[in-house]
mmCIF file of C-alpha atoms in Angstrom:
data_model
loop_
_atom_site.group_PDB
_atom_site.id
_atom_site.type_symbol
_atom_site.label_atom_id
_atom_site.label_comp_id
_atom_site.label_asym_id
_atom_site.label_seq_id
_atom_site.Cartn_x
_atom_site.Cartn_y
_atom_site.Cartn_z
ATOM 1 C CA MET A 158 -3.189 -6.631 8.808
ATOM 2 C CA SER A 159 -6.228 -5.834 6.718
ATOM 3 C CA GLY A 160 -5.745 -5.443 2.987
ATOM 4 C CA GLU A 161 -8.207 -2.597 2.489
ATOM 5 C CA LEU A 162 -5.705 0.090 3.425
ATOM 6 C CA PHE A 163 -3.202 -1.369 0.994
ATOM 7 C CA THR A 164 -5.780 -1.520 -1.796
ATOM 8 C CA LEU A 165 -6.768 2.114 -1.297
ATOM 9 C CA THR A 166 -3.165 3.291 -1.028
ATOM 10 C CA TYR A 167 -2.307 1.462 -4.224
ATOM 11 C CA GLY A 168 -5.296 3.166 -5.849
ATOM 12 C CA SER A 169 -3.848 6.529 -4.821
ATOM 13 C CA LEU A 170 -0.527 5.603 -6.368
ATOM 14 C CA VAL A 171 -2.093 4.602 -9.680
ATOM 15 C CA ALA A 172 -4.211 7.760 -9.725
ATOM 16 C CA GLN A 173 -1.118 9.869 -9.100
ATOM 17 C CA LEU A 174 0.732 8.197 -11.968
ATOM 18 C CA LEU A 175 -2.229 8.722 -14.283
ATOM 19 C CA LYS A 176 -2.060 12.364 -13.360
ATOM 20 C CA ASP A 177 1.705 12.516 -13.937
ATOM 21 C CA TYR A 178 2.120 10.700 -17.223
ATOM 22 C CA GLU A 179 0.669 11.495 -20.570
ATOM 23 C CA ASN A 180 -0.439 8.051 -21.558
ATOM 24 C CA VAL A 181 -1.328 4.774 -19.949
ATOM 25 C CA ASP A 182 1.601 2.939 -21.550
ATOM 26 C CA ASP A 183 3.949 5.103 -19.507
ATOM 27 C CA VAL A 184 1.894 4.406 -16.409
ATOM 28 C CA ASN A 185 2.080 0.681 -17.109
ATOM 29 C CA ARG A 186 5.827 0.908 -17.515
ATOM 30 C CA GLN A 187 6.223 2.958 -14.380
ATOM 31 C CA LEU A 188 4.138 0.528 -12.331
ATOM 32 C CA GLU A 189 6.235 -2.352 -13.595
ATOM 33 C CA ARG A 190 9.430 -0.525 -12.650
ATOM 34 C CA MET A 191 8.171 0.295 -9.192
ATOM 35 C CA GLY A 192 7.184 -3.334 -8.781
ATOM 36 C CA TYR A 193 10.596 -4.481 -9.951
ATOM 37 C CA ASN A 194 12.257 -2.415 -7.248
ATOM 38 C CA ILE A 195 9.781 -3.620 -4.644
ATOM 39 C CA GLY A 196 10.300 -7.243 -5.694
ATOM 40 C CA MET A 197 14.037 -6.888 -5.275
ATOM 41 C CA ARG A 198 13.461 -5.981 -1.644
ATOM 42 C CA LEU A 199 10.463 -8.191 -0.954
ATOM 43 C CA ILE A 200 12.391 -11.356 -1.804
ATOM 44 C CA GLU A 201 14.533 -10.742 1.286
ATOM 45 C CA ASP A 202 11.495 -10.680 3.482
ATOM 46 C CA PHE A 203 10.011 -13.708 1.758
ATOM 47 C CA LEU A 204 13.120 -15.832 2.169
ATOM 48 C CA ALA A 205 13.436 -14.790 5.798
ATOM 49 C CA ARG A 206 9.811 -15.328 6.643
ATOM 50 C CA ALA A 207 8.564 -18.202 4.537
ATOM 51 C CA ASN A 208 11.801 -20.179 4.644
ATOM 52 C CA PRO A 209 10.845 -21.664 1.296
ATOM 53 C CA GLY A 210 13.886 -23.885 0.803
ATOM 54 C CA ARG A 211 15.523 -24.669 -2.491
ATOM 55 C CA CYS A 212 13.955 -24.561 -5.912
ATOM 56 C CA TYR A 213 15.086 -27.457 -8.048
ATOM 57 C CA ASP A 214 13.049 -26.530 -11.067
ATOM 58 C CA LEU A 215 10.564 -23.983 -12.377
ATOM 59 C CA ARG A 216 7.660 -25.898 -10.841
ATOM 60 C CA ASP A 217 9.182 -25.329 -7.412
ATOM 61 C CA THR A 218 9.533 -21.660 -8.229
ATOM 62 C CA ALA A 219 5.887 -21.523 -9.269
ATOM 63 C CA ASP A 220 4.911 -23.015 -5.905
ATOM 64 C CA LYS A 221 6.945 -20.372 -4.071
ATOM 65 C CA ILE A 222 5.270 -17.599 -6.044
ATOM 66 C CA GLN A 223 1.910 -19.081 -5.101
ATOM 67 C CA GLN A 224 3.043 -19.094 -1.466
ATOM 68 C CA ALA A 225 4.131 -15.446 -1.735
ATOM 69 C CA PHE A 226 0.703 -14.411 -3.039
ATOM 70 C CA LYS A 227 -0.817 -16.037 0.026
ATOM 71 C CA LEU A 228 1.613 -14.304 2.363
ATOM 72 C CA TYR A 229 1.497 -10.815 0.864
ATOM 73 C CA LEU A 230 -1.943 -10.543 -0.683
ATOM 74 C CA GLY A 231 -3.917 -13.103 1.280
ATOM 75 C CA VAL A 232 -5.075 -14.977 -1.819
ATOM 76 C CA SER A 233 -4.214 -18.415 -3.161
ATOM 77 C CA PRO A 234 -3.885 -18.287 -6.921
ATOM 78 C CA SER A 235 -3.853 -21.463 -8.945
ATOM 79 C CA ILE A 236 -0.830 -22.366 -11.020
ATOM 80 C CA GLY A 237 -1.234 -24.003 -14.401
ATOM 81 C CA SER A 238 -1.354 -23.747 -18.177
ATOM 82 C CA TRP A 239 2.222 -24.957 -18.491
ATOM 83 C CA ASN A 240 3.544 -24.843 -22.016
ATOM 84 C CA PRO A 241 4.934 -28.061 -23.511
ATOM 85 C CA GLY A 242 8.511 -26.906 -22.951
ATOM 86 C CA GLY A 243 7.857 -26.446 -19.236
ATOM 87 C CA ASP A 244 9.360 -22.968 -19.153
ATOM 88 C CA GLU A 245 6.153 -20.970 -19.056
ATOM 89 C CA PHE A 246 3.138 -21.044 -16.757
ATOM 90 C CA SER A 247 0.212 -18.994 -15.511
ATOM 91 C CA ILE A 248 -0.840 -17.698 -12.131
ATOM 92 C CA VAL A 249 -4.609 -17.416 -12.025
ATOM 93 C CA LEU A 250 -6.380 -15.239 -9.471
ATOM 94 C CA GLU A 251 -10.089 -15.728 -8.934
ATOM 95 C CA THR A 252 -10.157 -12.362 -7.243
ATOM 96 C CA ASN A 253 -7.466 -9.729 -7.352
ATOM 97 C CA PRO A 254 -7.196 -7.852 -4.070
ATOM 98 C CA MET A 255 -5.223 -5.044 -5.737
ATOM 99 C CA ALA A 256 -8.193 -4.183 -7.896
ATOM 100 C CA GLU A 257 -11.015 -4.566 -5.454
ATOM 101 C CA PHE A 258 -13.437 -1.617 -5.569
ATOM 102 C CA VAL A 259 -11.884 -0.393 -8.821
ATOM 103 C CA GLU A 260 -13.592 0.289 -12.127
ATOM 104 C CA LEU A 261 -11.648 1.513 -15.124
ATOM 105 C CA PRO A 262 -13.261 4.365 -17.020
ATOM 106 C CA ASP A 263 -13.322 4.072 -20.794
ATOM 107 C CA HIS A 264 -10.253 6.197 -21.416
ATOM 108 C CA CYS A 265 -8.143 3.948 -19.196
ATOM 109 C CA LEU A 266 -8.842 0.649 -20.897
ATOM 110 C CA GLY A 267 -5.191 0.278 -21.847
ATOM 111 C CA LEU A 268 -4.161 0.569 -18.216
ATOM 112 C CA ARG A 269 -2.700 -2.550 -16.657
ATOM 113 C CA TYR A 270 -3.870 -1.540 -13.243
ATOM 114 C CA SER A 271 -2.106 -4.305 -11.323
ATOM 115 C CA ASN A 272 1.090 -4.154 -13.333
ATOM 116 C CA ILE A 273 3.106 -3.622 -10.171
ATOM 117 C CA LEU A 274 2.612 -7.358 -9.575
ATOM 118 C CA ALA A 275 4.365 -8.229 -12.823
ATOM 119 C CA GLY A 276 7.295 -6.069 -11.777
ATOM 120 C CA ILE A 277 7.413 -7.538 -8.278
ATOM 121 C CA ILE A 278 7.622 -11.074 -9.652
ATOM 122 C CA ARG A 279 10.319 -10.083 -12.132
ATOM 123 C CA GLY A 280 12.372 -8.233 -9.516
ATOM 124 C CA ALA A 281 12.073 -10.972 -6.916
ATOM 125 C CA CYS A 282 13.042 -13.682 -9.410
ATOM 126 C CA GLU A 283 15.996 -11.673 -10.610
ATOM 127 C CA MET A 284 17.343 -11.514 -7.080
ATOM 128 C CA VAL A 285 17.452 -15.285 -7.003
ATOM 129 C CA GLN A 286 19.252 -15.537 -10.328
ATOM 130 C CA MET A 287 16.275 -16.064 -12.592
ATOM 131 C CA GLU A 288 15.486 -13.793 -15.460
ATOM 132 C CA VAL A 289 11.791 -14.056 -16.270
ATOM 133 C CA MET A 290 9.269 -12.273 -18.432
ATOM 134 C CA VAL A 291 5.981 -11.489 -16.722
ATOM 135 C CA TRP A 292 2.803 -10.163 -18.313
ATOM 136 C CA PHE A 293 -0.947 -10.094 -17.861
ATOM 137 C CA ILE A 294 -3.040 -12.158 -20.243
ATOM 138 C CA ALA A 295 -6.404 -11.705 -18.540
ATOM 139 C CA ASP A 296 -7.729 -9.045 -16.207
ATOM 140 C CA GLN A 297 -11.058 -8.928 -14.428
ATOM 141 C CA LEU A 298 -10.971 -5.146 -14.675
ATOM 142 C CA LYS A 299 -11.306 -5.615 -18.424
ATOM 143 C CA GLY A 300 -14.183 -8.032 -18.191
ATOM 144 C CA ASP A 301 -12.236 -11.306 -18.076
ATOM 145 C CA ASN A 302 -13.454 -14.018 -15.719
ATOM 146 C CA VAL A 303 -10.163 -14.280 -13.914
ATOM 147 C CA THR A 304 -6.923 -12.373 -13.621
ATOM 148 C CA GLU A 305 -4.128 -14.356 -15.248
ATOM 149 C CA ILE A 306 -0.425 -13.548 -15.093
ATOM 150 C CA ARG A 307 1.932 -15.369 -17.438
ATOM 151 C CA ILE A 308 5.535 -16.089 -16.446
ATOM 152 C CA LYS A 309 8.225 -17.223 -18.848
ATOM 153 C CA PHE A 310 11.647 -18.379 -17.742
ATOM 154 C CA VAL A 311 14.295 -16.638 -19.844
ATOM 155 C CA LYS A 312 17.619 -17.649 -18.390
ATOM 156 C CA ARG A 313 19.556 -18.284 -15.284
ATOM 157 C CA LEU A 314 21.683 -15.316 -14.302
ATOM 158 C CA GLU A 315 25.218 -15.439 -13.107
ATOM 159 C CA ASP A 316 25.821 -13.913 -9.704
ATOM 160 C CA ALA A 317 26.180 -10.203 -10.387
ATOM 161 C CA ILE A 318 24.783 -6.891 -9.369
ATOM 162 C CA PRO A 319 21.214 -6.641 -10.663
ATOM 163 C CA ALA A 320 20.448 -4.221 -13.450
ATOM 164 C CA VAL A 321 19.551 -0.784 -12.184
ATOM 165 C CA ALA A 322 16.140 0.491 -13.294
ATOM 166 C CA GLU A 323 16.343 3.305 -15.787
ATOM 167 C CA GLU A 324 14.977 6.098 -13.658
ATOM 168 C CA ALA A 325 17.277 6.461 -10.721
ATOM 169 C CA GLU A 326 15.083 8.970 -8.933
ATOM 170 C CA VAL A 327 12.147 6.616 -8.801
ATOM 171 C CA GLN A 328 14.157 3.614 -7.922
ATOM 172 C CA SER A 329 15.855 5.326 -5.049
ATOM 173 C CA ALA A 330 12.814 4.960 -2.841
ATOM 174 C CA VAL A 331 13.034 1.234 -2.994
ATOM 175 C CA LYS A 332 16.688 0.690 -3.531
ATOM 176 C CA PRO A 333 18.079 -2.732 -4.086
ATOM 177 C CA PRO A 334 19.676 -4.054 -0.946
ATOM 178 C CA SER A 335 23.242 -3.014 -0.461
ATOM 179 C CA SER A 336 24.459 -6.552 -0.856
ATOM 180 C CA THR A 337 24.555 -7.863 -4.412
ATOM 181 C CA ARG A 338 21.831 -10.494 -4.569
ATOM 182 C CA ALA A 339 19.665 -12.288 -2.090
ATOM 183 C CA SER A 340 21.155 -15.652 -1.373
ATOM 184 C CA PRO A 341 19.705 -17.668 -4.161
ATOM 185 C CA CYS A 342 16.921 -20.107 -3.741
ATOM 186 C CA TRP A 343 17.021 -21.077 -7.400
ATOM 187 C CA SER A 344 20.717 -21.764 -7.588
ATOM 188 C CA GLY A 345 20.597 -24.128 -4.692
ATOM 189 C CA PHE A 346 22.210 -22.278 -1.820
ATOM 190 C CA ARG A 347 20.557 -22.673 1.518
ATOM 191 C CA THR A 348 18.612 -19.790 2.971
ATOM 192 C CA GLU A 349 19.034 -20.345 6.708
ATOM 193 C CA ASP A 350 21.220 -17.308 7.116
ATOM 194 C CA ARG A 351 18.671 -14.838 5.796
ATOM 195 C CA ASP A 352 17.971 -13.233 9.148
ATOM 196 C CA SER A 353 21.563 -12.374 9.776
ATOM 197 C CA GLN A 354 21.581 -10.424 6.527
ATOM 198 C CA ARG A 355 18.395 -8.482 7.061
ATOM 199 C CA PRO A 356 19.601 -5.548 9.143
ATOM 200 C CA HIS A 357 22.259 -4.966 6.567
ATOM 201 C CA CYS A 358 19.745 -4.833 3.749
ATOM 202 C CA SER A 359 16.650 -3.386 5.284
ATOM 203 C CA ALA A 360 17.225 0.370 5.341
ATOM 204 C CA HIS A 361 16.510 2.382 2.274
ATOM 205 C CA ARG A 362 16.514 6.068 1.663
ATOM 206 C CA VAL A 363 13.728 8.068 0.153
ATOM 207 C CA GLU A 364 14.994 10.926 -1.923
ATOM 208 C CA MET B 68 -1.690 -10.214 4.937
ATOM 209 C CA SER B 69 1.890 -9.171 5.509
ATOM 210 C CA GLY B 70 2.585 -5.465 5.920
ATOM 211 C CA GLU B 71 5.881 -5.414 4.043
ATOM 212 C CA LEU B 72 4.261 -5.072 0.627
ATOM 213 C CA PHE B 73 2.173 -2.180 1.905
ATOM 214 C CA THR B 74 5.205 -0.454 3.405
ATOM 215 C CA LEU B 75 7.160 -0.730 0.164
ATOM 216 C CA THR B 76 4.218 0.380 -1.960
ATOM 217 C CA TYR B 77 3.700 3.384 0.277
ATOM 218 C CA GLY B 78 7.413 4.161 -0.123
ATOM 219 C CA SER B 79 6.938 4.167 -3.904
ATOM 220 C CA LEU B 80 4.039 6.569 -3.553
ATOM 221 C CA VAL B 81 6.027 8.995 -1.406
ATOM 222 C CA ALA B 82 8.991 8.800 -3.782
ATOM 223 C CA GLN B 83 6.713 9.538 -6.726
ATOM 224 C CA LEU B 84 5.273 12.593 -4.968
ATOM 225 C CA LEU B 85 8.752 13.847 -4.113
ATOM 226 C CA LYS B 86 9.547 13.560 -7.789
ATOM 227 C CA ASP B 87 6.356 15.367 -8.801
ATOM 228 C CA TYR B 88 6.261 18.314 -6.421
ATOM 229 C CA GLU B 89 8.737 21.075 -5.978
ATOM 230 C CA ASN B 90 8.886 21.126 -2.219
ATOM 231 C CA VAL B 91 8.170 18.879 0.693
ATOM 232 C CA ASP B 92 5.334 21.058 2.017
ATOM 233 C CA ASP B 93 3.378 20.257 -1.131
ATOM 234 C CA VAL B 94 4.175 16.575 -0.677
ATOM 235 C CA ASN B 95 2.967 16.730 2.923
ATOM 236 C CA ARG B 96 -0.245 18.402 1.801
ATOM 237 C CA GLN B 97 -0.762 15.898 -0.973
ATOM 238 C CA LEU B 98 -0.235 12.941 1.349
ATOM 239 C CA GLU B 99 -2.743 14.405 3.783
ATOM 240 C CA ARG B 100 -5.286 14.858 0.996
ATOM 241 C CA MET B 101 -4.817 11.338 -0.268
ATOM 242 C CA GLY B 102 -5.228 10.097 3.279
ATOM 243 C CA TYR B 103 -8.380 12.145 3.727
ATOM 244 C CA ASN B 104 -9.933 10.478 0.696
ATOM 245 C CA ILE B 105 -8.802 7.059 1.845
ATOM 246 C CA GLY B 106 -10.169 7.676 5.342
ATOM 247 C CA MET B 107 -13.555 8.576 3.904
ATOM 248 C CA ARG B 108 -13.713 5.135 2.344
ATOM 249 C CA LEU B 109 -11.932 3.175 5.032
ATOM 250 C CA ILE B 110 -14.477 4.153 7.666
ATOM 251 C CA GLU B 111 -17.059 2.078 5.773
ATOM 252 C CA ASP B 112 -14.893 -0.971 6.011
ATOM 253 C CA PHE B 113 -14.083 -0.296 9.653
ATOM 254 C CA LEU B 114 -17.711 0.048 10.687
ATOM 255 C CA ALA B 115 -18.635 -3.083 8.769
ATOM 256 C CA ARG B 116 -15.764 -5.152 10.029
ATOM 257 C CA ALA B 117 -15.011 -4.024 13.559
ATOM 258 C CA ASN B 118 -18.611 -3.342 14.519
ATOM 259 C CA PRO B 119 -17.316 -0.741 16.932
ATOM 260 C CA GLY B 120 -20.658 0.408 18.340
ATOM 261 C CA ARG B 121 -21.505 3.909 19.426
ATOM 262 C CA CYS B 122 -19.131 6.577 20.577
ATOM 263 C CA TYR B 123 -20.530 8.519 23.482
ATOM 264 C CA ASP B 124 -17.572 10.807 23.903
ATOM 265 C CA LEU B 125 -14.136 11.561 22.509
ATOM 266 C CA ARG B 126 -12.545 8.888 24.693
ATOM 267 C CA ASP B 127 -14.660 6.281 22.942
ATOM 268 C CA THR B 128 -13.548 7.692 19.619
ATOM 269 C CA ALA B 129 -9.917 7.472 20.722
ATOM 270 C CA ASP B 130 -10.438 3.804 21.561
ATOM 271 C CA LYS B 131 -11.904 3.160 18.099
ATOM 272 C CA ILE B 132 -8.947 4.842 16.443
ATOM 273 C CA GLN B 133 -6.657 2.628 18.491
ATOM 274 C CA GLN B 134 -8.663 -0.386 17.320
ATOM 275 C CA ALA B 135 -8.369 0.757 13.701
ATOM 276 C CA PHE B 136 -4.580 0.985 13.975
ATOM 277 C CA LYS B 137 -4.558 -2.601 15.157
ATOM 278 C CA LEU B 138 -6.833 -3.731 12.329
ATOM 279 C CA TYR B 139 -5.173 -1.868 9.469
ATOM 280 C CA LEU B 140 -1.547 -1.537 10.513
ATOM 281 C CA GLY B 141 -1.138 -4.381 12.954
ATOM 282 C CA VAL B 142 0.127 -2.166 15.753
ATOM 283 C CA SER B 143 -1.428 -1.129 19.058
ATOM 284 C CA PRO B 144 -0.652 2.507 19.768
ATOM 285 C CA SER B 145 -1.181 3.933 23.208
ATOM 286 C CA ILE B 146 -3.651 6.746 23.744
ATOM 287 C CA GLY B 147 -2.914 9.516 26.197
ATOM 288 C CA SER B 148 -1.691 13.039 26.885
ATOM 289 C CA TRP B 149 -5.242 14.348 27.130
ATOM 290 C CA ASN B 150 -5.442 18.095 27.524
ATOM 291 C CA PRO B 151 -7.349 19.489 30.502
ATOM 292 C CA GLY B 152 -10.355 20.325 28.332
ATOM 293 C CA GLY B 153 -10.624 16.705 27.194
ATOM 294 C CA ASP B 154 -10.869 17.624 23.534
ATOM 295 C CA GLU B 155 -7.331 16.754 22.487
ATOM 296 C CA PHE B 156 -5.252 13.605 22.814
ATOM 297 C CA SER B 157 -2.269 11.776 21.378
ATOM 298 C CA ILE B 158 -1.800 8.462 19.639
ATOM 299 C CA VAL B 159 1.668 7.150 20.370
ATOM 300 C CA LEU B 160 3.297 4.500 18.200
ATOM 301 C CA GLU B 161 6.345 2.696 19.528
ATOM 302 C CA THR B 162 7.081 1.596 15.983
ATOM 303 C CA ASN B 163 5.525 2.970 12.855
ATOM 304 C CA PRO B 164 5.003 0.269 10.238
ATOM 305 C CA MET B 165 4.599 2.887 7.491
ATOM 306 C CA ALA B 166 8.162 4.046 8.000
ATOM 307 C CA GLU B 167 9.927 0.770 8.553
ATOM 308 C CA PHE B 168 13.119 0.491 6.477
ATOM 309 C CA VAL B 169 12.977 4.210 5.684
ATOM 310 C CA GLU B 170 15.646 6.829 6.292
ATOM 311 C CA LEU B 171 15.113 10.447 5.338
ATOM 312 C CA PRO B 172 18.028 12.075 3.555
ATOM 313 C CA ASP B 173 19.016 15.536 4.761
ATOM 314 C CA HIS B 174 17.124 17.449 2.112
ATOM 315 C CA CYS B 175 13.856 15.775 3.115
ATOM 316 C CA LEU B 176 13.851 16.639 6.791
ATOM 317 C CA GLY B 177 10.686 18.695 6.377
ATOM 318 C CA LEU B 178 8.873 15.691 4.955
ATOM 319 C CA ARG B 179 6.114 14.274 7.104
ATOM 320 C CA TYR B 180 6.579 10.837 5.653
ATOM 321 C CA SER B 181 3.543 9.230 7.294
ATOM 322 C CA ASN B 182 1.249 12.188 6.783
ATOM 323 C CA ILE B 183 -1.246 9.998 4.982
ATOM 324 C CA LEU B 184 -2.205 8.734 8.456
ATOM 325 C CA ALA B 185 -3.199 12.214 9.577
ATOM 326 C CA GLY B 186 -5.426 12.513 6.521
ATOM 327 C CA ILE B 187 -6.961 9.090 7.020
ATOM 328 C CA ILE B 188 -7.942 9.923 10.601
ATOM 329 C CA ARG B 189 -9.390 13.274 9.553
ATOM 330 C CA GLY B 190 -11.337 11.777 6.633
ATOM 331 C CA ALA B 191 -12.679 8.866 8.651
ATOM 332 C CA CYS B 192 -13.782 11.116 11.519
ATOM 333 C CA GLU B 193 -15.471 13.519 9.139
ATOM 334 C CA MET B 194 -17.582 10.687 7.772
ATOM 335 C CA VAL B 195 -18.953 10.116 11.246
ATOM 336 C CA GLN B 196 -19.754 13.786 11.801
ATOM 337 C CA MET B 197 -16.605 14.812 13.637
ATOM 338 C CA GLU B 198 -14.370 17.554 12.419
ATOM 339 C CA VAL B 199 -10.902 17.049 13.862
ATOM 340 C CA MET B 200 -7.442 18.474 13.394
ATOM 341 C CA VAL B 201 -4.668 15.904 13.129
ATOM 342 C CA TRP B 202 -0.926 16.529 13.115
ATOM 343 C CA PHE B 203 2.361 14.859 13.957
ATOM 344 C CA ILE B 204 4.218 16.092 17.018
ATOM 345 C CA ALA B 205 6.953 13.455 17.091
ATOM 346 C CA ASP B 206 8.383 11.220 14.402
ATOM 347 C CA GLN B 207 10.960 8.472 14.766
ATOM 348 C CA LEU B 208 12.197 9.287 11.268
ATOM 349 C CA LYS B 209 13.365 12.597 12.703
ATOM 350 C CA GLY B 210 15.093 11.086 15.681
ATOM 351 C CA ASP B 211 12.232 11.144 18.179
ATOM 352 C CA ASN B 212 11.801 8.150 20.471
ATOM 353 C CA VAL B 213 8.237 7.517 19.390
ATOM 354 C CA THR B 214 5.861 8.600 16.674
ATOM 355 C CA GLU B 215 3.118 10.753 18.152
ATOM 356 C CA ILE B 216 -0.008 11.961 16.380
ATOM 357 C CA ARG B 217 -2.109 14.657 18.010
ATOM 358 C CA ILE B 218 -5.863 14.835 17.476
ATOM 359 C CA LYS B 219 -8.024 17.793 18.404
ATOM 360 C CA PHE B 220 -11.800 17.736 18.288
ATOM 361 C CA VAL B 221 -13.038 20.819 16.447
ATOM 362 C CA LYS B 222 -16.784 20.433 16.161
ATOM 363 C CA ARG B 223 -19.572 18.100 15.485
ATOM 364 C CA LEU B 224 -20.793 18.327 11.906
ATOM 365 C CA GLU B 225 -24.359 18.384 10.781
ATOM 366 C CA ASP B 226 -25.323 15.631 8.369
ATOM 367 C CA ALA B 227 -24.215 16.936 4.985
ATOM 368 C CA ILE B 228 -22.111 16.015 2.031
ATOM 369 C CA PRO B 229 -18.469 16.057 3.084
ATOM 370 C CA ALA B 230 -16.200 18.723 1.690
ATOM 371 C CA VAL B 231 -14.633 17.746 -1.584
ATOM 372 C CA ALA B 232 -10.827 17.829 -1.624
ATOM 373 C CA GLU B 233 -9.432 20.606 -3.714
ATOM 374 C CA GLU B 234 -7.835 18.586 -6.467
ATOM 375 C CA ALA B 235 -10.582 16.653 -8.124
ATOM 376 C CA GLU B 236 -8.259 14.614 -10.292
ATOM 377 C CA VAL B 237 -6.436 13.206 -7.324
ATOM 378 C CA GLN B 238 -9.483 12.613 -5.291
ATOM 379 C CA SER B 239 -11.221 10.711 -8.028
ATOM 380 C CA ALA B 240 -9.172 7.611 -7.374
ATOM 381 C CA VAL B 241 -10.559 7.285 -3.924
ATOM 382 C CA LYS B 242 -13.893 8.920 -4.281
ATOM 383 C CA PRO B 243 -16.123 9.420 -1.316
ATOM 384 C CA PRO B 244 -18.906 6.864 -1.275
ATOM 385 C CA SER B 245 -21.898 7.800 -3.320
ATOM 386 C CA SER B 246 -24.070 8.064 -0.248
ATOM 387 C CA THR B 247 -23.639 11.200 1.824
ATOM 388 C CA ARG B 248 -21.983 10.061 5.046
ATOM 389 C CA ALA B 249 -21.280 6.763 6.664
ATOM 390 C CA SER B 250 -23.913 6.058 9.235
ATOM 391 C CA PRO B 251 -22.501 7.866 12.165
ATOM 392 C CA CYS B 252 -20.952 6.178 15.099
ATOM 393 C CA TRP B 253 -20.378 9.492 16.869
ATOM 394 C CA SER B 254 -23.897 10.788 16.542
ATOM 395 C CA GLY B 255 -25.382 7.701 18.037
ATOM 396 C CA PHE B 256 -27.000 5.898 15.129
ATOM 397 C CA ARG B 257 -26.579 2.183 15.085
ATOM 398 C CA THR B 258 -24.266 0.614 12.549
ATOM 399 C CA GLU B 259 -25.918 -2.770 11.996
ATOM 400 C CA ASP B 260 -26.989 -1.896 8.488
ATOM 401 C CA ARG B 261 -23.466 -1.186 7.246
ATOM 402 C CA ASP B 262 -23.234 -4.303 5.149
ATOM 403 C CA SER B 263 -26.357 -3.582 3.209
ATOM 404 C CA GLN B 264 -24.828 -0.260 2.199
ATOM 405 C CA ARG B 265 -21.444 -1.564 1.157
ATOM 406 C CA PRO B 266 -22.097 -2.724 -2.407
ATOM 407 C CA HIS B 267 -23.606 0.655 -3.088
ATOM 408 C CA CYS B 268 -20.503 2.419 -1.836
ATOM 409 C CA SER B 269 -17.670 0.137 -2.668
ATOM 410 C CA ALA B 270 -16.932 0.772 -6.322
ATOM 411 C CA HIS B 271 -14.799 3.699 -7.276
ATOM 412 C CA ARG B 272 -13.408 4.789 -10.561
ATOM 413 C CA VAL B 273 -9.808 5.540 -11.301
ATOM 414 C CA GLU B 274 -9.453 8.302 -13.790
#
């Protein structure tokens, strides 16, 4: 599948949100929330398709995220800039396919155009029992040389139903799967039975 | 690139529109408009990438549309159900990747969930001097066996600036290229110089 249609459709989504919300901070928040809900579903597909195996530490997780970028966006980011404590790293994109063909006008400089990615990473990690913080520290749309996303490990979650995003009406389009969590990669369970779970988790309602 | 991310992102867009507009007819219209603007840009990419050559008649055009579905959605629809006059045909999808994992709740039965596709086809055709009407006549989301899109040739357009969609603020995200039209496939011009035009046409502003 070609990415151009995705890029243009994402552009329509961002434009619609800019039309809907009064300020770009709300748009940023909304994009992150949408991403969070998408990430909670996308992890299912990733585990089923990429068969990534266990993650023994955060470096393994970083490798899986790199693999997911390749699978879903067709780009291979580099991973690096680990902090001394080893609980924080960067994903660096030389080119960001989400933002191709986009220019931000002056009144949108506060917009984190690709913020859906931050939400997707957070949502996907949460489904495998990892709470993370995700934020952009460089963005080519704002004149930086690369696009850099920072990820910080916060804590390991106990097996429980994931937090529901604040705005139920938005979330409903991309509901969390009806099971509690995806079978965890992080916590060491095996993922071979992903396919058997998919039909159960793959329908969602748009309302 | 995997289509799952696209499908989920499109779901977020539809959910946002359902939240924004009072009734599903407005959502259908909005999706068609967004598609129209996307189609006007996507044709550039299609001509550059697929190098589809000239269209001598509507059957050639139907073949190109089939090719575009393969390129952008990863599915091969069948083309058929030509009317006796030869100016109307159907595109039939056995599975619609836009609508995978989607169920419409009862109060959304009037929603044409994939209506962005109708707009994309209309916008892309208009850029190559063909005015067409595009509408869904069957939809698996509504219990039909297949998803069927009907296309009717209306007229050949003279070379002119394409009509601007009514809502400028929405359209701005996916602006028509700054040139007038894509070099026409339908009207018989060659497309070899597409690449030289792309940088000129490929940036758009989100506002």
